[in-house]
XYZ file of N, CA and C in Angstrom:
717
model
N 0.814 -1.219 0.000
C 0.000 0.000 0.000
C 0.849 1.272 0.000
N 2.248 1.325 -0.026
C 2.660 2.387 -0.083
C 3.930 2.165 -0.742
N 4.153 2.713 -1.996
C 5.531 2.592 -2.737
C 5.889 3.908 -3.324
N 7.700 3.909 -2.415
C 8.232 4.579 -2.429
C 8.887 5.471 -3.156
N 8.883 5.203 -4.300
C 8.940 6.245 -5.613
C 7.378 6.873 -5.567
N 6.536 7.030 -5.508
C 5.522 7.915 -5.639
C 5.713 9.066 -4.380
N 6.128 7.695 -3.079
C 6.174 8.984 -2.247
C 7.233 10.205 -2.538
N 8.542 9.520 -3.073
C 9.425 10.707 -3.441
C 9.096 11.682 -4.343
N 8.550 11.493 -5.453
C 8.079 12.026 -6.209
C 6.921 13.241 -5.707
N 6.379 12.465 -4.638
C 5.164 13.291 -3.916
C 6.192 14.576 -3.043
N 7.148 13.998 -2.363
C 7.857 14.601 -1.514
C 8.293 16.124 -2.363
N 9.079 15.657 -3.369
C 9.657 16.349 -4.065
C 8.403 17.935 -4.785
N 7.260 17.449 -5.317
C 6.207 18.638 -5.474
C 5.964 19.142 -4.504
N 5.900 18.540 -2.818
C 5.442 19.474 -2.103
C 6.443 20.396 -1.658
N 7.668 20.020 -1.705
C 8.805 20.300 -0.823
C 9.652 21.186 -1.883
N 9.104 21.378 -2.644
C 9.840 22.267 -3.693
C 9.829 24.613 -3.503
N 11.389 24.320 -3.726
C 11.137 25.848 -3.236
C 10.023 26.937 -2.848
N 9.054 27.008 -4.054
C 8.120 27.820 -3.996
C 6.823 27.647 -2.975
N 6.708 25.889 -3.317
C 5.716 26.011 -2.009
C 6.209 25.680 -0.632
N 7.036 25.343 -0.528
C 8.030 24.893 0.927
C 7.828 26.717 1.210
N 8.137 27.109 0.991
C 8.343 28.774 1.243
C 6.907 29.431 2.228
N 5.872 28.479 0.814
C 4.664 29.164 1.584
C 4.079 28.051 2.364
N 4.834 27.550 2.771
C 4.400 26.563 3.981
C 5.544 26.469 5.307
N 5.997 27.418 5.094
C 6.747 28.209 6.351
C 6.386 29.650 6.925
N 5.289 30.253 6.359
C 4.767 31.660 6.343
C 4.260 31.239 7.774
N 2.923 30.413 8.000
C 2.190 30.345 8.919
C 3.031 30.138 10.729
N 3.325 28.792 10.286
C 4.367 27.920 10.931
C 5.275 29.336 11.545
N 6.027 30.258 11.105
C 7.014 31.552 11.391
C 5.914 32.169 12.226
N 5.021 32.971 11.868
C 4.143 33.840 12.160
C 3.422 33.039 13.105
N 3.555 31.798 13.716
C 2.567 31.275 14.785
C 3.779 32.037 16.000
N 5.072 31.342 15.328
C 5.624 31.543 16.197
C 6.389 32.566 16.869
N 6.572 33.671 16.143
C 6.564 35.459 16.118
C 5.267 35.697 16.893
N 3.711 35.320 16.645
C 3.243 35.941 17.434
C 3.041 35.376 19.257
N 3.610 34.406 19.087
C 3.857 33.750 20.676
C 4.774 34.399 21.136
N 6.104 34.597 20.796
C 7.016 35.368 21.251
C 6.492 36.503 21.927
N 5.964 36.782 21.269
C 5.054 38.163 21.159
C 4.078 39.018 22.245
N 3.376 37.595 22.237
C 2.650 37.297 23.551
C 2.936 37.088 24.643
N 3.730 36.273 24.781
C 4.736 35.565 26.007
C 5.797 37.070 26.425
N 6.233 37.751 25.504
C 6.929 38.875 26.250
C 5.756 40.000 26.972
N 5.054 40.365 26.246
C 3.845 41.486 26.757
C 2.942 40.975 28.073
N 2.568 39.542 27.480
C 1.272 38.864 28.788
C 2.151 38.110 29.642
N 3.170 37.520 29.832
C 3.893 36.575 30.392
C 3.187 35.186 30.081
N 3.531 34.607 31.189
C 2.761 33.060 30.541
C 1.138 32.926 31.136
N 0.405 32.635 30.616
C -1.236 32.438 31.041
C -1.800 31.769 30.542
N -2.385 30.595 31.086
C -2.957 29.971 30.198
C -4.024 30.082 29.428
N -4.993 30.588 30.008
C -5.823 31.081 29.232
C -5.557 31.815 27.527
N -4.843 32.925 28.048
C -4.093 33.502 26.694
C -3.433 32.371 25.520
N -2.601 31.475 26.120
C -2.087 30.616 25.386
C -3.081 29.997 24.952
N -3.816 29.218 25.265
C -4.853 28.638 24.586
C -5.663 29.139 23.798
N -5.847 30.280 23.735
C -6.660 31.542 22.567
C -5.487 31.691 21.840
N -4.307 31.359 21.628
C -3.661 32.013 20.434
C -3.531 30.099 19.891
N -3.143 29.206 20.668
C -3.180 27.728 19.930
C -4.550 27.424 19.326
N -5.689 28.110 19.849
C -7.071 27.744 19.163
C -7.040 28.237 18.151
N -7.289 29.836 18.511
C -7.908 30.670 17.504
C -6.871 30.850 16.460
N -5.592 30.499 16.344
C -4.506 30.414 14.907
C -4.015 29.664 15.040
N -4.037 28.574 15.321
C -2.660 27.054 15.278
C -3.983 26.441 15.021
N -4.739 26.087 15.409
C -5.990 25.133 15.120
C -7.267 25.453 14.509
N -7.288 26.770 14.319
C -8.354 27.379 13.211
C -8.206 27.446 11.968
N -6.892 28.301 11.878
C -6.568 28.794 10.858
C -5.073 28.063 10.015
N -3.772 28.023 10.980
C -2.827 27.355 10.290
C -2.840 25.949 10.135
N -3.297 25.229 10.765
C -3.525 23.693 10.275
C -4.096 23.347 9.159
N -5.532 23.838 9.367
C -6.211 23.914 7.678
C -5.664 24.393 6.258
N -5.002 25.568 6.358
C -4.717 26.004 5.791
C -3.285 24.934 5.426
N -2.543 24.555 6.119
C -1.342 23.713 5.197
C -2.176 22.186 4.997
N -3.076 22.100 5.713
C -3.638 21.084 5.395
C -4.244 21.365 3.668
N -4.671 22.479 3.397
C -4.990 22.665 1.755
C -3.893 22.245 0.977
N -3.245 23.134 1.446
C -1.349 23.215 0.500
C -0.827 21.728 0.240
N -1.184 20.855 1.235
C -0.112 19.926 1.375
C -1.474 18.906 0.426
N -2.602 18.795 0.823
C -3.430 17.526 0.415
C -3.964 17.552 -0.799
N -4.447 18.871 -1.203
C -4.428 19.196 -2.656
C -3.040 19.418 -4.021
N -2.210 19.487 -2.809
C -1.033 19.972 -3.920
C -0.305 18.490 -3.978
N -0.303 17.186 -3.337
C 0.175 16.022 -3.290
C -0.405 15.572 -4.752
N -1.465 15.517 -5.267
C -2.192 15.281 -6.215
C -2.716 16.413 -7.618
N -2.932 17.312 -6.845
C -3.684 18.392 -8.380
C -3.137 18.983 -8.979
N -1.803 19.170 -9.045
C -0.950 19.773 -9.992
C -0.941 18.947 -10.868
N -0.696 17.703 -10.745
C -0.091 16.561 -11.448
C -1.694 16.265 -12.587
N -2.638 16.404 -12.178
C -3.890 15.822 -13.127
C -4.210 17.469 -13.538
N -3.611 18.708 -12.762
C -3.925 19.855 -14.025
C -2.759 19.899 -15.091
N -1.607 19.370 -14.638
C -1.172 19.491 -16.204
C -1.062 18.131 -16.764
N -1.642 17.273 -16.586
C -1.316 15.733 -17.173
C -0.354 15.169 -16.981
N 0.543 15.082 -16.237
C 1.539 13.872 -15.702
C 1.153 13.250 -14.911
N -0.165 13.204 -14.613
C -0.570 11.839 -13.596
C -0.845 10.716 -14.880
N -0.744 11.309 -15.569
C -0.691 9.676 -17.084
C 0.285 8.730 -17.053
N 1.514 9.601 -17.018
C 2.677 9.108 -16.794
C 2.753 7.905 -15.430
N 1.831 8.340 -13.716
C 2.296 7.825 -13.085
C 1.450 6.651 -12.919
N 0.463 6.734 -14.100
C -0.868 6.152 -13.630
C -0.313 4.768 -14.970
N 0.245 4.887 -15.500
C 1.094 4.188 -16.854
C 1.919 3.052 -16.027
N 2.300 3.276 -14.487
C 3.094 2.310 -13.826
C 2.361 1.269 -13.298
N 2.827 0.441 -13.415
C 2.328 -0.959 -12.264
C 1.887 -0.976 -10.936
N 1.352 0.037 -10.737
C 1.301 0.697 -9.432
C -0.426 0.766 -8.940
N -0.999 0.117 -8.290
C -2.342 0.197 -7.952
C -2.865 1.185 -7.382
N -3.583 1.855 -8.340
C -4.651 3.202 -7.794
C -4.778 3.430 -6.313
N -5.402 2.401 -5.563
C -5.502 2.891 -4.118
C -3.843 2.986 -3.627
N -3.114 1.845 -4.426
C -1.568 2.527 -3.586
C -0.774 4.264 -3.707
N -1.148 4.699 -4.881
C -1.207 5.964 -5.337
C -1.499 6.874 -4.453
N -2.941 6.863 -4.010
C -3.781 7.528 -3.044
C -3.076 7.084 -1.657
N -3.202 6.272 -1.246
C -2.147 6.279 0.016
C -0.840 6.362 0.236
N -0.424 6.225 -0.614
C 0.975 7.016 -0.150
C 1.095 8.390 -0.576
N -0.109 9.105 -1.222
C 0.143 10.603 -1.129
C -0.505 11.167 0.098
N -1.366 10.295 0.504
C -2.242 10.700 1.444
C -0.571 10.600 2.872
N -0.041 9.314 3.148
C 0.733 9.290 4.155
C 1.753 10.855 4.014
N 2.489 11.215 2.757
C 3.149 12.177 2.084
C 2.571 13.200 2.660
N 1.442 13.498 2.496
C 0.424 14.747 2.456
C 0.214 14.699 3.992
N -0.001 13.454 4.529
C 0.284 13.888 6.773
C 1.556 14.465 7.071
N 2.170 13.770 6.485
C 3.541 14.059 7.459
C 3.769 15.203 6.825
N 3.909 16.045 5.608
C 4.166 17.246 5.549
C 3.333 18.199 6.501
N 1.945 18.072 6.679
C 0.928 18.798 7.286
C 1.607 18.630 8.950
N 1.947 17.620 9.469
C 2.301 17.279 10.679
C 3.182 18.144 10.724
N 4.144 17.946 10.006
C 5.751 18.696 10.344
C 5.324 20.427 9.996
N 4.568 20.728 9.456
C 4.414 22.489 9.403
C 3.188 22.992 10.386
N 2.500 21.674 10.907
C 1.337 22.612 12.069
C 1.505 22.376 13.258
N 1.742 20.663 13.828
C 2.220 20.082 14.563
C 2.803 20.466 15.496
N 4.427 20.430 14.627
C 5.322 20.502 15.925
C 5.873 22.226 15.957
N 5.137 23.137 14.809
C 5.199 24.706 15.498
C 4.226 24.720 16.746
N 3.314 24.001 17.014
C 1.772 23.929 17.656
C 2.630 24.191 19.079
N 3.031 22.741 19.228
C 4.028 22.606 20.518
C 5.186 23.555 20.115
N 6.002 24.129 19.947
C 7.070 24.892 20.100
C 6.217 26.130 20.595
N 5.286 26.732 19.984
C 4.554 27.669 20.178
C 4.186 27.840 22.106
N 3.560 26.282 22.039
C 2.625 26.410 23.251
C 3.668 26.097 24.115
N 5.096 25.783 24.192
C 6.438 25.836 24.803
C 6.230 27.215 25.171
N 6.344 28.186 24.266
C 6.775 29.717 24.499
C 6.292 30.225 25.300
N 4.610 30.160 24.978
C 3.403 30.776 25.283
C 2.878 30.758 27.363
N 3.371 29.332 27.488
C 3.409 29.192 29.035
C 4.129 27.709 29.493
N 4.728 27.737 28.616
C 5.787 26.371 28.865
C 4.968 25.009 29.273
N 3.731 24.666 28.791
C 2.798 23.442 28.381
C 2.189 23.124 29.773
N 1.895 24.474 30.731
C 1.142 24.994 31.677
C 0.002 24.468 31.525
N -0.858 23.660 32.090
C -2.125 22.619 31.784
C -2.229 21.814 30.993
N -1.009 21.144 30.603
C -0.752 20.181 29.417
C -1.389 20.875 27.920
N -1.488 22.374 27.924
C -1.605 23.246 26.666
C -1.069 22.931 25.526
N 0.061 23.097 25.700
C 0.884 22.946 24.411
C 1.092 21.435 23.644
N 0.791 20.370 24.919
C 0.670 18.900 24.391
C -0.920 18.507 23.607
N -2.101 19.075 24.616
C -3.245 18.937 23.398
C -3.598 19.565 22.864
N -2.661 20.625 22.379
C -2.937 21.277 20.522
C -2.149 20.975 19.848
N -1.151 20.129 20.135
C -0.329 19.735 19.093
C -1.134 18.056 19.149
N -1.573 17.557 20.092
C -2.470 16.511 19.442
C -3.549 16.643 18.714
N -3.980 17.779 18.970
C -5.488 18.423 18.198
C -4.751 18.499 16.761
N -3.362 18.941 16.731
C -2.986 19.379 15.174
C -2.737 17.776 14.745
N -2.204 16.919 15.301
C -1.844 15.904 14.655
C -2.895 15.100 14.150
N -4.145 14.872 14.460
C -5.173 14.693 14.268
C -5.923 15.197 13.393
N -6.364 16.535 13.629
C -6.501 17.162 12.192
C -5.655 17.298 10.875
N -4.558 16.988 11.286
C -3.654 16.552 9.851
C -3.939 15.379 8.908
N -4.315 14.569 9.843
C -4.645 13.080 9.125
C -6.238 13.236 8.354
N -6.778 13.566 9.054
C -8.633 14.164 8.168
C -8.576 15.454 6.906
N -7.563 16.283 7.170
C -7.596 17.371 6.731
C -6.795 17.064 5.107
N -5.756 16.404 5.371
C -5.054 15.885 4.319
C -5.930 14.922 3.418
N -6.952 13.961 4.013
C -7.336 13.078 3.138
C -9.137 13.775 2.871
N -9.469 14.664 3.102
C -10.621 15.691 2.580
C -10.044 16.426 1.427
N -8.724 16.972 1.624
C -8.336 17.938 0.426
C -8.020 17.117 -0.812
N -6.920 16.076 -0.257
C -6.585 14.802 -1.237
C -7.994 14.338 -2.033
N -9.060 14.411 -1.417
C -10.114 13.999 -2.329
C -10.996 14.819 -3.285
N -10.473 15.902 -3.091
C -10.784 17.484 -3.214
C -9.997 17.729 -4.669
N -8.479 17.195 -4.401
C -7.454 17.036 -5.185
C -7.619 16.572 -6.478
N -8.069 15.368 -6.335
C -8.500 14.397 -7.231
C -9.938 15.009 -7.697
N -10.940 14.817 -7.409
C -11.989 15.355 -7.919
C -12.436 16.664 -9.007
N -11.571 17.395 -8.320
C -11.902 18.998 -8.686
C -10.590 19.637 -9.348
N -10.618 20.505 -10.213
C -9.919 21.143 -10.666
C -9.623 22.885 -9.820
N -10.482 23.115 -9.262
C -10.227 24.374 -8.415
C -10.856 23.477 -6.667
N -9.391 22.379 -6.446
C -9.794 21.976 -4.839
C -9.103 22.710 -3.975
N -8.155 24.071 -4.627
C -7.883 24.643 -3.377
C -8.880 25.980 -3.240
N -9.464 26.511 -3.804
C -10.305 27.137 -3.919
C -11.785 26.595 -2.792
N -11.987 25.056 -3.218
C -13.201 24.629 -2.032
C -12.343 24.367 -1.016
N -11.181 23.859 -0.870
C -10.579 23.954 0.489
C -10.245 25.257 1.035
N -10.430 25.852 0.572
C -10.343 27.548 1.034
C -11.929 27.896 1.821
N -12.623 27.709 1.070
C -13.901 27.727 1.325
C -14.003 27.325 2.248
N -14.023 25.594 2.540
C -14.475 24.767 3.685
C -13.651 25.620 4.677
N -12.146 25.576 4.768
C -11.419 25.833 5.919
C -11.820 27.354 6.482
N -11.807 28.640 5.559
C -12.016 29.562 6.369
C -13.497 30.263 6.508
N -14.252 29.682 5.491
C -16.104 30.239 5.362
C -16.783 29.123 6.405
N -16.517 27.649 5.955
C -17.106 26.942 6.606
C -16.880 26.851 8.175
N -15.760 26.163 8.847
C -15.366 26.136 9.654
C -14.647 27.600 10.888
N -14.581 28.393 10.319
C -13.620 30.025 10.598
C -15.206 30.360 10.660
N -16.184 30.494 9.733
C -17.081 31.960 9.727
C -18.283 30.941 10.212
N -18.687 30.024 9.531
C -20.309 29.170 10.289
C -19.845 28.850 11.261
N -19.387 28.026 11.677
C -18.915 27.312 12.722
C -18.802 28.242 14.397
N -18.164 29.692 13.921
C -18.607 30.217 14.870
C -19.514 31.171 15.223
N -20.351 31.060 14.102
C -22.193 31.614 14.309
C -22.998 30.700 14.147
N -22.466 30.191 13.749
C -24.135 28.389 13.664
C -23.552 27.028 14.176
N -24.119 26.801 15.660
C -23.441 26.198 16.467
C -23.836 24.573 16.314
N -24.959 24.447 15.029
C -25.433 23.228 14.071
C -23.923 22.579 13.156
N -23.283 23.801 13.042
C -21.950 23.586 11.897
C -21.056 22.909 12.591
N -21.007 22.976 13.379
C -19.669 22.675 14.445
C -19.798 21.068 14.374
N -20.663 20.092 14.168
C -20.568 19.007 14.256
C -19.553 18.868 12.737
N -19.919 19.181 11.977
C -19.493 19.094 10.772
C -18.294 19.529 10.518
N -16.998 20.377 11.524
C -16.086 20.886 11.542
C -14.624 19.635 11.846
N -13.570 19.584 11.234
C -12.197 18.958 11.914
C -11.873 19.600 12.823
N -11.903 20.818 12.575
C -11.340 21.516 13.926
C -11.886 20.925 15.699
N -13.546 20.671 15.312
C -13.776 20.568 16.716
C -13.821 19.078 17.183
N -13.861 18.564 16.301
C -13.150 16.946 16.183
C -11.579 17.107 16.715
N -10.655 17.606 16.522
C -9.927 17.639 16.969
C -9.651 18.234 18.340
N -10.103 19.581 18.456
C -10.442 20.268 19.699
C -11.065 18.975 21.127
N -11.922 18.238 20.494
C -12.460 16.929 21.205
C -11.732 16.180 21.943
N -10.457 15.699 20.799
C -9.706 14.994 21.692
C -8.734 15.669 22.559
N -8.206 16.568 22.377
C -7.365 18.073 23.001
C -8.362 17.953 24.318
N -9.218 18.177 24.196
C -10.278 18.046 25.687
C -10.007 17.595 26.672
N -9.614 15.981 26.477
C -9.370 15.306 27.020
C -7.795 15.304 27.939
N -6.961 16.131 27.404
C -6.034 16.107 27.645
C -5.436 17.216 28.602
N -6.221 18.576 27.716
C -5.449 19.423 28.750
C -6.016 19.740 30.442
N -5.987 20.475 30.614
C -6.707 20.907 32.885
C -8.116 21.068 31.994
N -8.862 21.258 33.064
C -10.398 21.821 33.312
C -10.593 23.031 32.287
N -11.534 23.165 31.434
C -11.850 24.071 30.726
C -10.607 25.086 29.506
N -9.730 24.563 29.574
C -8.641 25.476 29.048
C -8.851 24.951 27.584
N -9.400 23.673 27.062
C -10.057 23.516 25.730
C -11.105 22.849 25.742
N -12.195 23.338 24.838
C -13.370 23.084 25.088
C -13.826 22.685 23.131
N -14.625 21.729 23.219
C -15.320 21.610 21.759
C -16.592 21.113 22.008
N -17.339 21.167 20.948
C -18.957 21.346 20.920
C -19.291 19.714 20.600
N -17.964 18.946 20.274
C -18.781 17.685 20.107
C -17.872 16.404 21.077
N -18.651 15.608 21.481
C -18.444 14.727 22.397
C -17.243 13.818 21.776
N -16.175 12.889 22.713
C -15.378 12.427 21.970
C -15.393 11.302 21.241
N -16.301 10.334 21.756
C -16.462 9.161 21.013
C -17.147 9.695 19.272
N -17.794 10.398 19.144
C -18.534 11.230 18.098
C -17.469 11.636 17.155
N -16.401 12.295 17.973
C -15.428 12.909 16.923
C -14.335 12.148 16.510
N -14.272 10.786 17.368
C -13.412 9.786 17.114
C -13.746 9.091 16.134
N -15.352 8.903 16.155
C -15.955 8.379 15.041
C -15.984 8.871 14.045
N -15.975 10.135 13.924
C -16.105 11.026 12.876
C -14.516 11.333 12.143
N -13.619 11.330 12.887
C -12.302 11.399 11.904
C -12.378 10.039 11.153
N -12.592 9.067 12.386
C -11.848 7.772 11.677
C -12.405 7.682 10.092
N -14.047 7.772 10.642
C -14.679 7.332 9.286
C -14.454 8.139 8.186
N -14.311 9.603 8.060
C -14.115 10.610 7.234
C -12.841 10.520 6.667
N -11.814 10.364 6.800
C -10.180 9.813 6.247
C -10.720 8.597 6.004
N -10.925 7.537 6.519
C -11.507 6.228 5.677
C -12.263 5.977 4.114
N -13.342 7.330 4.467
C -14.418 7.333 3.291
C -13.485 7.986 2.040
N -12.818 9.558 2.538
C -12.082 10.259 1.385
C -10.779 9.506 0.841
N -10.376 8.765 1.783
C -9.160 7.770 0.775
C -9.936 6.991 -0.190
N -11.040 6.054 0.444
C -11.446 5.353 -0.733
C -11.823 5.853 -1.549
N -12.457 6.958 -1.490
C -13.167 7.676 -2.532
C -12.613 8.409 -3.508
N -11.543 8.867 -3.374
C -10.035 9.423 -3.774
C -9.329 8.069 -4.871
N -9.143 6.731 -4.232
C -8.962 5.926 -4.916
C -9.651 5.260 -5.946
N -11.113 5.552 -5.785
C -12.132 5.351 -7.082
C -12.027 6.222 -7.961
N -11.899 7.410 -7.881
C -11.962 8.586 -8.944
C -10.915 8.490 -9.483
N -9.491 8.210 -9.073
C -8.349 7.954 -10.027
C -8.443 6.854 -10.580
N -9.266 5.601 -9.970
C -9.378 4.624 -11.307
C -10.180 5.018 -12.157
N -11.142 5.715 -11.988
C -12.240 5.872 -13.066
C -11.408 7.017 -13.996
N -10.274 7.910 -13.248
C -9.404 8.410 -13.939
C -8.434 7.949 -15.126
N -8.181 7.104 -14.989
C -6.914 5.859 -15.712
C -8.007 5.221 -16.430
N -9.046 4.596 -16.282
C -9.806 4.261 -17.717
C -10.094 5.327 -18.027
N -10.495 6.881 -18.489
C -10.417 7.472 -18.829
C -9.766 8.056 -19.871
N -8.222 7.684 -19.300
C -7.267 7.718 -20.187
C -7.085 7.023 -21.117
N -7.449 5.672 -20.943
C -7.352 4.760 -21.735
C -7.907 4.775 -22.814
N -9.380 5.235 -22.472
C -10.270 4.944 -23.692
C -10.098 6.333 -24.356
């Protein structure tokens, strides 16, 4: 299920100057504005946890979660060299999962472990803070990557609906229509973060077995579903 020339190949589009660049913007700027914080407020938890929510888990996770899960795949089928990779001996769903594994661990390594360095700064992981938002990020990396990845595949403008979902859907409904929030990664992730840090310092709108259920199955459904559309892709080609 996972062969290693695709992943390099995968490695290599994401990790390439131009977008490596803009997948250090966020990741910098999480961590400039902790500095930031941590010199003016000192350490608080409260504070810390409003800057790991409201931008490490709102906004920068999703957001490389676009970069990394759409760009593992949609470059390659907007200009046609997924012919080329789809021409190998290589089984469709293995394709999809190893861009999908490609597409975590990049997302991991740019939301992740700034999450925790951040929440280091912010109050030195003062209510186990800084440990469940960097589990909240690691978590949402794995859903977030295989929603866009299917996004990827499907659509020709999937960073455009991953733009959408991440900052209209989740950023703007989510915190006026408190119906949306089931439907969010963020608070799926926030869920299990719950569990982890002191009393009230993270809070999400949906229960954890719910959101456990809800990642697992949602990365389950968009891989497979991801892996049907590129076969129906490759006969395509064929005929």
């Amino acid at each position: 299920m996972y062969d290693p020339t695709v992943a390099r190949l995968t490695y290599r589009a994401l990790l390439g100057r131009r977008r490596a660049a803009i997948l250090f913007v966020l990741p910098v700027l999480l961590v400039a504005i902790s500095v930031a914080v941590r010199t003016f407020a000192g350490a608080d938890d409260g504070v810390a946890s409003g800057v790991l929510g409201g931008f490490a888990i709102a906004t920068m996770v999703p957001l490389i979660g676009v970069i990394a899960g759409t760009g593992a795949i949609g470059p390659e089928i907007d200009d046609g060299s997924i012919v080329y990779l789809l021409a190998k001996p290589v089984k469709r769903p293995t394709i999809i999962f190893t861009k999908l594994i490609v597409a975590v661990a990049v997302t991991m390594l740019f939301s992740a472990l700034p999450t925790f360095v951040a929440g280091l700064i912010l109050n030195g992981n003062g209510g186990q803070i800084a440990i469940a938002y960097t589990i909240a990020a690691l978590v949402a990396s794995i859903a977030y990557s295989a929603l866009f990845l299917l996004l990827g595949t499907v659509s020709r403008h999937a960073v455009v609906f991953g733009l959408v979902y991440a900052l209209v859907w989740e950023a703007l409904f989510g915190s006026l229509v408190p119906g949306a929030r089931t439907l969010s990664v963020q608070q799926w992730s926030l869920s299990v973060a719950e569990k982890v840090a002191g009393d009230g310092l993270v809070t999400s709108d949906v229960g954890l077995p719910l959101a456990t259920f809800l990642l697992v199955g949602v990365t389950a459904v968009a891989t497979w579903y991801a892996g049907q559309k590129l076969r129906a892709l490759k006969l395509a080609g064929e005929e």
